[in-house]
Amino acid sequence: MSLEEASGRTFSDAWHRVAGVRAHLRTSVTAHRQVFRGEPWMVLRDKFSHEWFRVTPDAWTFLCRLGEGTTVDEAWNRSLAVDAGRALTQEEVVQLIGQLNLSNLLHFDRADSQASQFERHQKRKSRELKALLMGFLSVKIPLFDPDRLLDKALPLIRAICSLWGLALYVILLFLGLKAVVDESDRLFDQSSHLLVPGNLPLLYVGFLLSKTLHEFSHAAACKLFGGEVHKVGVMLLFFAPVPFMDATSAWGFRSRFERVMVGASGVAAELAMAACAALVWASTAPGTLNSLAYDIMFVASISTAVFNLNPLLRFDGYHILVDVLDVPNLFQRSRDQLRYLAERHVLRLHDAQPAARTPTEVFMLPLYGVISLLYWVMLMVTIVVFIAGEYLDLGVALAILLTFTSAVLPLFKYLKYLYSDPRLGFRRGQTVAISAGLALLLVGMLTWVPLPDRVRVTGVVEAVQSRQLHTDTDGFFAELLTRPGSQVSAGQPLLRLRHPELEFEIQAAQMQREQLEAQRIQSVSKSSTDLATIERQLESVLQNLTELNRRREAQLIVAPIAGEWSASELDGVRGQWLARGASVGTIVNPDQWRFVAVLPQVGSHVLGESIERSEVRLRGQEGINITVAATSVMPFEQGLLPSRALGMSGGGELAVSPSDPNGVVAAEPFFRIESRLTPDFDASPTLVHGRIGVMRLTLPSRPLLVQWERRLRQFLQRRFRV
């Protein structure tokens, strides 16, 4: 803990409460000097309660003057007499005594000191219980004191942390990384089975093993540098038990390097465990051991990087950042600075005190506070959505708890602050009026002020006149008659195929036809009963000959329409066999263009709306708007995507049917939107048939709350089918 400097008046209205108190630091409290961001501080620690506190040198000087029989007022007057320029103000003394008393670091020379100490102990336990209940996502339950066990394991810890241990660690990481790279295809394929119900028990076992090693590594590093670890237990993380340990004694290390190493030791150990798991996974066949190794590898690497190393969450990454920046209590001070900014510039409380002490902190603290808060909300929402996708009832319960802790409870605390905070004093009416005005303004903007309502849909550029060319017969690519990229006219030959066996089949069919015609003439002259059979055979041969001639004519592929012929499919296939239906290019008439977009079913509200404006931006040139002359929404469902690139199999967002190998059949029906493009070729990007883009439809303006309600409903419908 740290003492926030108070810079109020020299005299305090609450001075009479502490002036006659005789108190001094408890005999179990030790102190040592540390430097944070170039400023000296005294760090206090109670050996019995393991409480920590940080005070300035001036505050430490004042505490040293407190002794048996000395009142707070006498010690303060003595400080004024010795050095009035550096003496604490009465406001600072009141705050110092109050915080030390709350932390149970002071001994009071009065008969009821033991009762007071018990009362403070009970209050602290009450606060811990409240924090336990409110932190429903991470409830800690202490179990035992591991300090003696770590003392016995200290020789092994020193051996692991030696230069030889470091060399083995680097080699292990290299081998694990090599195993992952060599089996990268199998690595990504197996990830789809990570969260299947049958793998969840193994995933939890892997999580438990990796986190046990993680916490033991923190404890070992703390003991290695001379610290003490007196608490090990179980934390109910999202209601699942995982191990935890208390290494707060590392806060007292004078060396910043030692504090950083304690914070990073858990992640380093998990990476070593992930490397070992990678070696086991790469060398074993599918089975229980292989799945467990994969789960450990995932938990000890990916989840560690997302959670433990993230400085925006109060895990290892946060403590490492605090030590690197040398800014203790960064999380709380960032929120205190945000509170100061709100009180000073919004509520107009001119006596509000900032948490920042340096120009760097003035910028850094609110920035960290805003980013960490937004990240926490995003992470919690993501977790709730993910859990709801697997277990809807549990997800709903978590959503209710999240809403209560992040919205209802802060609102209640703010109302309590307006009602009872003594700092408001005679300005309470002004503060309430400002708060009510801002609330009404916010509600009015959300519910009454209409703002542009926009919908974004993905689509593809198409020429109004275009034709995809396919071979109508099979054969070898024999001759290119027109160079791809050229302008062609309707009926112009493009390429020729050759099928050697086709000519022999035609000749054989002609000979068979001649033979059957001769037999028919002979049968007519003799009035034979075989005439009907011969005529049926002749009809079949004639049909076959017609089909063979059609196939011979189809070997010459001509342009069905005028336009520009592009055929990237033909690069390097000269002389190769082309099956029937093979693509041989596209002919595009560049005179007229349209943009075809797909609107999912959850966006069906667009059907009954008047589209006020449409804009198209193409991928790769998002900074340029293309003018849209007219937009129409087809009021009936479609199933075939205008381009494979719009489906997930082609890198798009729409789910496609798993039974469609071409990836153009949508998994769910959609609505088709067409817009005629009228580009300004001097300012617009070059239009290419098949290019992907985004269309923004501007609908009639609506209040933000109405828009948010619709989008939430669409999200629930799309994600949970509700």
Coordinates of C-alpha atoms in Angstrom, one line a residue, residues 489-493 558-562:
S489 CA -16.7 -9.1 -80.5
A490 CA -19.6 -11.5 -80.2
G491 CA -18.9 -14.8 -82.1
Q492 CA -15.1 -14.2 -82.3
P493 CA -13.1 -17.5 -81.9
V558 CA -16.2 -18.4 -79.3
A559 CA -17.1 -15.2 -77.5
P560 CA -20.9 -15.1 -76.6
I561 CA -20.8 -11.3 -76.1
A562 CA -18.6 -8.4 -76.9

